[in-house]
PDB file of C-alpha atoms in Angstrom:
ATOM      1  CA  MET A   1    -197.451 257.618 115.299  1.00 96.00           C
ATOM      2  CA  LYS A   2    -196.623 261.237 115.986  1.00 97.00           C
ATOM      3  CA  LEU A   3    -194.711 263.286 118.515  1.00 98.00           C
ATOM      4  CA  ILE A   4    -196.179 266.355 120.192  1.00 98.00           C
ATOM      5  CA  ASN A   5    -194.161 269.212 121.671  1.00 98.00           C
ATOM      6  CA  THR A   6    -195.873 270.346 124.853  1.00 98.00           C
ATOM      7  CA  ILE A   7    -195.651 272.807 127.693  1.00 96.00           C
ATOM      8  CA  GLU A   8    -197.481 272.476 130.988  1.00 93.00           C
ATOM      9  CA  ILE A   9    -200.122 275.125 131.565  1.00 87.00           C
ATOM     10  CA  SER A  10    -202.103 275.665 134.734  1.00 75.00           C
ATOM     11  CA  PRO A  11    -204.874 278.091 133.695  1.00 65.00           C
ATOM     12  CA  LEU A  12    -205.269 279.377 137.244  1.00 61.00           C
ATOM     13  CA  GLN A  13    -201.888 281.107 136.909  1.00 64.00           C
ATOM     14  CA  TYR A  14    -203.268 283.368 134.206  1.00 61.00           C
ATOM     15  CA  SER A  15    -206.501 284.445 135.828  1.00 56.00           C
ATOM     16  CA  LYS A  16    -206.544 288.035 137.073  1.00 52.00           C
ATOM     17  CA  GLU A  17    -209.580 287.308 139.217  1.00 54.00           C
ATOM     18  CA  ASP A  18    -210.312 284.877 142.020  1.00 56.00           C
ATOM     19  CA  PHE A  19    -210.914 281.638 140.236  1.00 54.00           C
ATOM     20  CA  GLU A  20    -211.094 277.955 141.047  1.00 62.00           C
ATOM     21  CA  LEU A  21    -210.324 274.985 138.843  1.00 60.00           C
ATOM     22  CA  PRO A  22    -211.873 271.606 139.557  1.00 60.00           C
ATOM     23  CA  GLU A  23    -209.912 269.374 141.896  1.00 68.00           C
ATOM     24  CA  ILE A  24    -209.139 265.923 140.539  1.00 66.00           C
ATOM     25  CA  SER A  25    -210.146 264.469 143.899  1.00 70.00           C
ATOM     26  CA  ASP A  26    -213.633 265.918 143.427  1.00 75.00           C
ATOM     27  CA  TYR A  27    -214.003 264.286 140.002  1.00 71.00           C
ATOM     28  CA  PRO A  28    -212.326 260.857 140.074  1.00 74.00           C
ATOM     29  CA  ASP A  29    -213.660 260.075 136.601  1.00 77.00           C
ATOM     30  CA  PRO A  30    -211.217 261.663 134.064  1.00 73.00           C
ATOM     31  CA  ASP A  31    -214.050 262.465 131.656  1.00 76.00           C
ATOM     32  CA  ASP A  32    -215.976 264.352 134.332  1.00 75.00           C
ATOM     33  CA  TRP A  33    -212.873 266.233 135.478  1.00 71.00           C
ATOM     34  CA  PHE A  34    -211.936 267.177 131.917  1.00 71.00           C
ATOM     35  CA  THR A  35    -215.434 268.503 131.233  1.00 73.00           C
ATOM     36  CA  LYS A  36    -215.262 270.702 134.319  1.00 69.00           C
ATOM     37  CA  TRP A  37    -211.702 271.768 133.432  1.00 65.00           C
ATOM     38  CA  GLU A  38    -212.820 272.830 129.938  1.00 67.00           C
ATOM     39  CA  GLU A  39    -215.733 274.774 131.417  1.00 67.00           C
ATOM     40  CA  ALA A  40    -213.391 276.619 133.741  1.00 63.00           C
ATOM     41  CA  VAL A  41    -210.769 277.352 131.085  1.00 63.00           C
ATOM     42  CA  SER A  42    -213.374 278.628 128.617  1.00 61.00           C
ATOM     43  CA  LYS A  43    -214.093 281.472 131.043  1.00 57.00           C
ATOM     44  CA  LEU A  44    -210.441 282.544 130.821  1.00 57.00           C
ATOM     45  CA  ASN A  45    -210.617 283.138 127.065  1.00 60.00           C
ATOM     46  CA  PHE A  46    -208.010 280.522 126.159  1.00 66.00           C
ATOM     47  CA  ASN A  47    -208.293 279.042 122.701  1.00 69.00           C
ATOM     48  CA  PHE A  48    -206.231 275.907 123.168  1.00 73.00           C
ATOM     49  CA  THR A  49    -206.923 272.500 124.658  1.00 78.00           C
ATOM     50  CA  THR A  50    -204.805 269.916 126.428  1.00 85.00           C
ATOM     51  CA  ILE A  51    -203.421 266.921 124.549  1.00 93.00           C
ATOM     52  CA  GLU A  52    -205.649 264.509 126.450  1.00 90.00           C
ATOM     53  CA  LYS A  53    -208.217 264.404 129.212  1.00 79.00           C
ATOM     54  CA  GLY A  54    -206.815 264.839 132.689  1.00 75.00           C
ATOM     55  CA  SER A  55    -203.651 266.530 131.428  1.00 84.00           C
ATOM     56  CA  CYS A  56    -202.312 270.090 131.707  1.00 85.00           C
ATOM     57  CA  LEU A  57    -200.006 269.605 128.705  1.00 94.00           C
ATOM     58  CA  VAL A  58    -200.686 271.777 125.663  1.00 94.00           C
ATOM     59  CA  ASP A  59    -199.254 271.436 122.151  1.00 96.00           C
ATOM     60  CA  ILE A  60    -197.023 274.491 121.569  1.00 97.00           C
ATOM     61  CA  GLU A  61    -198.233 274.626 117.967  1.00 96.00           C
ATOM     62  CA  THR A  62    -201.763 275.442 119.183  1.00 93.00           C
ATOM     63  CA  ILE A  63    -200.787 278.464 121.299  1.00 93.00           C
ATOM     64  CA  ASP A  64    -201.352 281.734 119.439  1.00 91.00           C
ATOM     65  CA  ASP A  65    -199.228 284.844 119.964  1.00 92.00           C
ATOM     66  CA  ASP A  66    -201.702 286.562 122.306  1.00 88.00           C
ATOM     67  CA  ASN A  67    -201.801 283.600 124.651  1.00 88.00           C
ATOM     68  CA  LEU A  68    -198.040 283.084 124.358  1.00 92.00           C
ATOM     69  CA  GLN A  69    -197.492 286.674 125.432  1.00 91.00           C
ATOM     70  CA  MET A  70    -199.793 286.188 128.421  1.00 86.00           C
ATOM     71  CA  ILE A  71    -197.933 282.993 129.379  1.00 89.00           C
ATOM     72  CA  LEU A  72    -194.568 284.752 129.085  1.00 92.00           C
ATOM     73  CA  GLU A  73    -195.693 287.695 131.208  1.00 88.00           C
ATOM     74  CA  VAL A  74    -196.618 285.354 134.050  1.00 84.00           C
ATOM     75  CA  LYS A  75    -193.463 283.232 133.766  1.00 88.00           C
ATOM     76  CA  LEU A  76    -191.160 286.242 133.722  1.00 89.00           C
ATOM     77  CA  GLU A  77    -193.061 288.642 135.991  1.00 85.00           C
ATOM     78  CA  ASP A  78    -190.639 288.346 138.936  1.00 82.00           C
ATOM     79  CA  MET A  79    -187.473 288.782 136.873  1.00 83.00           C
ATOM     80  CA  ASP A  80    -185.165 291.724 137.590  1.00 82.00           C
ATOM     81  CA  TRP A  81    -184.214 292.804 134.072  1.00 73.00           C
ATOM     82  CA  ASN A  82    -181.541 295.162 135.424  1.00 71.00           C
ATOM     83  CA  ASP A  83    -179.644 292.207 136.847  1.00 78.00           C
ATOM     84  CA  PRO A  84    -176.802 291.428 134.384  1.00 78.00           C
ATOM     85  CA  GLU A  85    -177.042 287.770 135.399  1.00 82.00           C
ATOM     86  CA  VAL A  86    -180.812 287.513 134.988  1.00 79.00           C
ATOM     87  CA  SER A  87    -180.472 284.815 132.322  1.00 78.00           C
ATOM     88  CA  ASP A  88    -178.944 282.528 134.974  1.00 83.00           C
ATOM     89  CA  TYR A  89    -182.397 282.303 136.567  1.00 86.00           C
ATOM     90  CA  VAL A  90    -184.380 281.583 133.414  1.00 91.00           C
ATOM     91  CA  LEU A  91    -185.617 277.996 133.138  1.00 91.00           C
ATOM     92  CA  ALA A  92    -187.174 276.233 130.178  1.00 95.00           C
ATOM     93  CA  PHE A  93    -190.925 275.761 130.143  1.00 96.00           C
ATOM     94  CA  ASP A  94    -192.101 272.655 131.958  1.00 96.00           C
ATOM     95  CA  GLY A  95    -193.257 270.020 129.516  1.00 97.00           C
ATOM     96  CA  GLY A  96    -191.537 268.119 126.734  1.00 97.00           C
ATOM     97  CA  ILE A  97    -192.268 265.547 124.076  1.00 98.00           C
ATOM     98  CA  ALA A  98    -195.278 263.248 124.106  1.00 98.00           C
ATOM     99  CA  LEU A  99    -195.678 260.224 121.844  1.00 98.00           C
ATOM    100  CA  LYS A 100    -199.138 259.584 120.410  1.00 98.00           C
ATOM    101  CA  ILE A 101    -200.090 256.334 118.698  1.00 97.00           C
ATOM    102  CA  ASN A 102    -203.498 254.879 117.882  1.00 94.00           C
ATOM    103  CA  ASP A 103    -205.187 257.880 119.553  1.00 94.00           C
ATOM    104  CA  LYS A 104    -203.425 257.144 122.846  1.00 95.00           C
ATOM    105  CA  ILE A 105    -200.444 258.844 124.499  1.00 97.00           C
ATOM    106  CA  PRO A 106    -198.448 256.122 126.283  1.00 97.00           C
ATOM    107  CA  VAL A 107    -195.323 258.284 126.697  1.00 97.00           C
ATOM    108  CA  HIS A 108    -195.580 261.885 127.892  1.00 97.00           C
ATOM    109  CA  PRO A 109    -193.787 264.370 130.164  1.00 96.00           C
ATOM    110  CA  ASN A 110    -194.189 263.867 133.897  1.00 95.00           C
ATOM    111  CA  CYS A 111    -192.959 265.755 136.948  1.00 92.00           C
ATOM    112  CA  CYS A 112    -189.583 267.531 136.749  1.00 93.00           C
ATOM    113  CA  THR A 113    -189.032 267.673 133.000  1.00 95.00           C
ATOM    114  CA  ASP A 114    -188.993 270.539 130.517  1.00 97.00           C
ATOM    115  CA  LEU A 115    -188.492 271.443 126.863  1.00 97.00           C
ATOM    116  CA  SER A 116    -184.705 271.130 127.094  1.00 96.00           C
ATOM    117  CA  ASP A 117    -185.082 267.388 127.628  1.00 95.00           C
ATOM    118  CA  ILE A 118    -185.485 266.943 123.886  1.00 96.00           C
ATOM    119  CA  VAL A 119    -181.788 266.033 124.039  1.00 95.00           C
ATOM    120  CA  ASN A 120    -182.752 262.763 125.718  1.00 94.00           C
ATOM    121  CA  TRP A 121    -184.877 261.847 122.713  1.00 96.00           C
ATOM    122  CA  ARG A 122    -182.026 262.710 120.361  1.00 94.00           C
ATOM    123  CA  ASN A 123    -179.781 260.357 122.294  1.00 93.00           C
ATOM    124  CA  ILE A 124    -181.955 257.445 121.153  1.00 95.00           C
ATOM    125  CA  PHE A 125    -180.149 257.628 117.833  1.00 93.00           C
ATOM    126  CA  THR A 126    -176.637 257.924 119.270  1.00 88.00           C
ATOM    127  CA  ASN A 127    -177.029 255.082 121.744  1.00 84.00           C
ATOM    128  CA  PRO A 128    -175.504 251.765 120.644  1.00 82.00           C
ATOM    129  CA  SER A 129    -178.101 249.575 118.978  1.00 77.00           C
ATOM    130  CA  SER A 130    -179.921 247.045 121.188  1.00 84.00           C
ATOM    131  CA  LYS A 131    -178.771 248.729 124.429  1.00 88.00           C
ATOM    132  CA  TRP A 132    -181.453 250.025 126.789  1.00 93.00           C
ATOM    133  CA  MET A 133    -181.087 253.713 127.680  1.00 93.00           C
ATOM    134  CA  GLN A 134    -183.082 256.038 129.876  1.00 94.00           C
ATOM    135  CA  ILE A 135    -185.314 258.673 128.324  1.00 96.00           C
ATOM    136  CA  TRP A 136    -185.812 261.329 130.953  1.00 96.00           C
ATOM    137  CA  ILE A 137    -189.484 262.312 130.833  1.00 97.00           C
ATOM    138  CA  GLY A 138    -189.658 263.070 134.552  1.00 96.00           C
ATOM    139  CA  HIS A 139    -190.900 260.793 137.332  1.00 94.00           C
ATOM    140  CA  PRO A 140    -191.498 258.024 136.360  1.00 96.00           C
ATOM    141  CA  TRP A 141    -189.329 257.638 133.255  1.00 96.00           C
ATOM    142  CA  VAL A 142    -188.959 255.047 130.499  1.00 97.00           C
ATOM    143  CA  TYR A 143    -186.143 253.211 128.727  1.00 96.00           C
ATOM    144  CA  SER A 144    -185.709 252.732 125.005  1.00 96.00           C
ATOM    145  CA  LYS A 145    -183.559 250.705 122.625  1.00 94.00           C
ATOM    146  CA  ARG A 146    -183.045 250.483 118.857  1.00 95.00           C
ATOM    147  CA  GLU A 147    -183.022 247.116 117.157  1.00 94.00           C
ATOM    148  CA  ASN A 148    -183.816 245.867 113.647  1.00 93.00           C
ATOM    149  CA  GLY A 149    -185.204 249.209 112.478  1.00 95.00           C
ATOM    150  CA  LYS A 150    -187.505 249.542 115.484  1.00 96.00           C
ATOM    151  CA  VAL A 151    -187.380 251.616 118.660  1.00 97.00           C
ATOM    152  CA  SER A 152    -188.832 249.914 121.725  1.00 96.00           C
ATOM    153  CA  PHE A 153    -190.113 251.704 124.824  1.00 97.00           C
ATOM    154  CA  SER A 154    -190.292 250.144 128.262  1.00 96.00           C
ATOM    155  CA  GLU A 155    -193.012 250.455 130.855  1.00 95.00           C
ATOM    156  CA  HIS A 156    -192.686 253.415 133.229  1.00 95.00           C
ATOM    157  CA  THR A 157    -190.331 252.994 136.154  1.00 94.00           C
ATOM    158  CA  GLU A 158    -188.233 254.791 138.742  1.00 93.00           C
ATOM    159  CA  SER A 159    -185.585 252.051 138.750  1.00 91.00           C
ATOM    160  CA  GLU A 160    -182.067 252.465 137.431  1.00 91.00           C
ATOM    161  CA  ILE A 161    -181.253 250.203 134.517  1.00 87.00           C
ATOM    162  CA  GLU A 162    -179.077 247.878 136.603  1.00 86.00           C
ATOM    163  CA  ASP A 163    -182.008 247.313 138.964  1.00 83.00           C
ATOM    164  CA  PHE A 164    -184.707 247.115 136.293  1.00 82.00           C
ATOM    165  CA  GLU A 165    -185.322 243.412 135.746  1.00 79.00           C
ATOM    166  CA  ASN A 166    -187.564 241.724 133.194  1.00 85.00           C
ATOM    167  CA  ILE A 167    -188.114 244.898 131.193  1.00 90.00           C
ATOM    168  CA  LYS A 168    -191.578 244.957 129.677  1.00 93.00           C
ATOM    169  CA  ILE A 169    -191.937 246.602 126.262  1.00 95.00           C
ATOM    170  CA  ILE A 170    -195.093 248.729 126.039  1.00 96.00           C
ATOM    171  CA  LEU A 171    -194.729 249.751 122.393  1.00 96.00           C
ATOM    172  CA  GLU A 172    -192.495 249.634 119.329  1.00 97.00           C
ATOM    173  CA  VAL A 173    -192.277 252.258 116.584  1.00 98.00           C
ATOM    174  CA  ASP A 174    -190.464 252.487 113.291  1.00 98.00           C
ATOM    175  CA  GLU A 175    -186.992 253.990 113.800  1.00 97.00           C
ATOM    176  CA  ALA A 176    -187.028 256.080 110.605  1.00 97.00           C
ATOM    177  CA  GLU A 177    -190.499 257.405 111.369  1.00 98.00           C
ATOM    178  CA  LEU A 178    -189.482 258.372 114.896  1.00 98.00           C
ATOM    179  CA  ARG A 179    -186.368 260.127 113.589  1.00 97.00           C
ATOM    180  CA  THR A 180    -188.472 262.143 111.137  1.00 98.00           C
ATOM    181  CA  GLU A 181    -190.923 263.113 113.884  1.00 98.00           C
ATOM    182  CA  LEU A 182    -188.081 264.168 116.186  1.00 97.00           C
ATOM    183  CA  GLU A 183    -186.636 266.414 113.492  1.00 96.00           C
ATOM    184  CA  LYS A 184    -190.051 268.103 113.314  1.00 97.00           C
ATOM    185  CA  MET A 185    -189.975 268.627 117.081  1.00 97.00           C
ATOM    186  CA  MET A 186    -186.583 270.318 116.902  1.00 96.00           C
ATOM    187  CA  GLU A 187    -187.823 272.625 114.164  1.00 96.00           C
ATOM    188  CA  GLN A 188    -190.930 273.407 116.212  1.00 97.00           C
ATOM    189  CA  GLN A 189    -188.848 274.371 119.230  1.00 97.00           C
ATOM    190  CA  ILE A 190    -186.642 276.642 117.128  1.00 97.00           C
ATOM    191  CA  ASN A 191    -189.783 278.308 115.771  1.00 97.00           C
ATOM    192  CA  PHE A 192    -191.188 278.568 119.322  1.00 98.00           C
ATOM    193  CA  LYS A 193    -187.964 280.243 120.376  1.00 97.00           C
ATOM    194  CA  ASN A 194    -188.231 282.743 117.497  1.00 97.00           C
ATOM    195  CA  ARG A 195    -191.805 283.601 118.466  1.00 98.00           C
ATOM    196  CA  ILE A 196    -190.709 284.204 122.067  1.00 97.00           C
ATOM    197  CA  THR A 197    -187.815 286.373 120.871  1.00 97.00           C
ATOM    198  CA  ALA A 198    -190.186 288.573 118.862  1.00 98.00           C
ATOM    199  CA  ILE A 199    -192.409 289.139 121.905  1.00 97.00           C
ATOM    200  CA  LEU A 200    -189.473 289.896 124.219  1.00 95.00           C
ATOM    201  CA  LYS A 201    -187.963 292.352 121.747  1.00 95.00           C
ATOM    202  CA  LYS A 202    -191.260 294.227 121.562  1.00 95.00           C
ATOM    203  CA  LYS A 203    -191.033 294.583 125.313  1.00 91.00           C
ATOM    204  CA  LYS A 204    -187.437 295.804 124.889  1.00 90.00           C
ATOM    205  CA  ILE A 205    -186.061 293.073 127.128  1.00 89.00           C
ATOM    206  CA  LYS A 206    -182.294 292.777 127.039  1.00 84.00           C
ATOM    207  CA  ASN A 207    -180.740 289.498 125.895  1.00 87.00           C
ATOM    208  CA  ALA A 208    -184.012 288.501 124.256  1.00 92.00           C
ATOM    209  CA  GLU A 209    -182.289 285.920 122.052  1.00 93.00           C
ATOM    210  CA  GLU A 210    -180.516 284.214 124.951  1.00 92.00           C
ATOM    211  CA  ILE A 211    -183.574 284.237 127.204  1.00 93.00           C
ATOM    212  CA  SER A 212    -185.871 282.870 124.502  1.00 95.00           C
ATOM    213  CA  SER A 213    -183.399 280.066 123.751  1.00 95.00           C
ATOM    214  CA  LEU A 214    -183.452 279.064 127.421  1.00 94.00           C
ATOM    215  CA  LEU A 215    -187.247 279.240 127.685  1.00 96.00           C
ATOM    216  CA  ALA A 216    -187.716 277.149 124.531  1.00 97.00           C
ATOM    217  CA  GLY A 217    -185.143 274.592 125.632  1.00 96.00           C
ATOM    218  CA  VAL A 218    -182.949 275.070 122.567  1.00 95.00           C
ATOM    219  CA  SER A 219    -179.880 276.695 124.098  1.00 88.00           C
ATOM    220  CA  GLY A 220    -177.025 274.840 122.399  1.00 72.00           C
ATOM    221  CA  LEU A 221    -179.405 272.730 120.319  1.00 73.00           C
ATOM    222  CA  ARG A 222    -178.256 272.126 116.761  1.00 66.00           C
ATOM    223  CA  ILE A 223    -180.469 270.756 114.030  1.00 58.00           C
TER     224      ILE A 223
END
């Protein structure tokens, strides 16, 4: 079992030419779509791949500094750096933590989640044992609980816990192993933040430390 820290990347955003990516509707088979997606991305000179076929999630550890700079330039291109309140408009990268086990990824970020949602994973270990709690991974989300040294994860749902009957467990992992993996994820995000800071400082952007903390989802995060 391992956790993966991801951000969502749509390659089309970073093309400076007219460019088309394959539509999922045109390639209903995930393998076919992924092959076409890789062909398209290879023309954009990216040197990273998604965490699984049919996904736009990329492991932050696989993004080199050149590509990170390109990604930052696009994300921040409409910012008014003379605005003293510019940091109020900076949002963390879309994405979050994915859980991989037996070469499959049963839990991964969905719509409306970002790197700052690592706090929801940390809450697994502060929640009273044997009580189900929501892990916000976007729509749909999952619930988890700790019991007898194991952490259980529910099937995906959009139901609140009081309405979620007959909860089905889709996987169980060792609690200590999950804790160790989560500590790695926090360290990775701090390192990601430091890499962003270095790039922003080279560009002489004010409040580089604050902005990079927001982008990396670690504002207020303590290891």
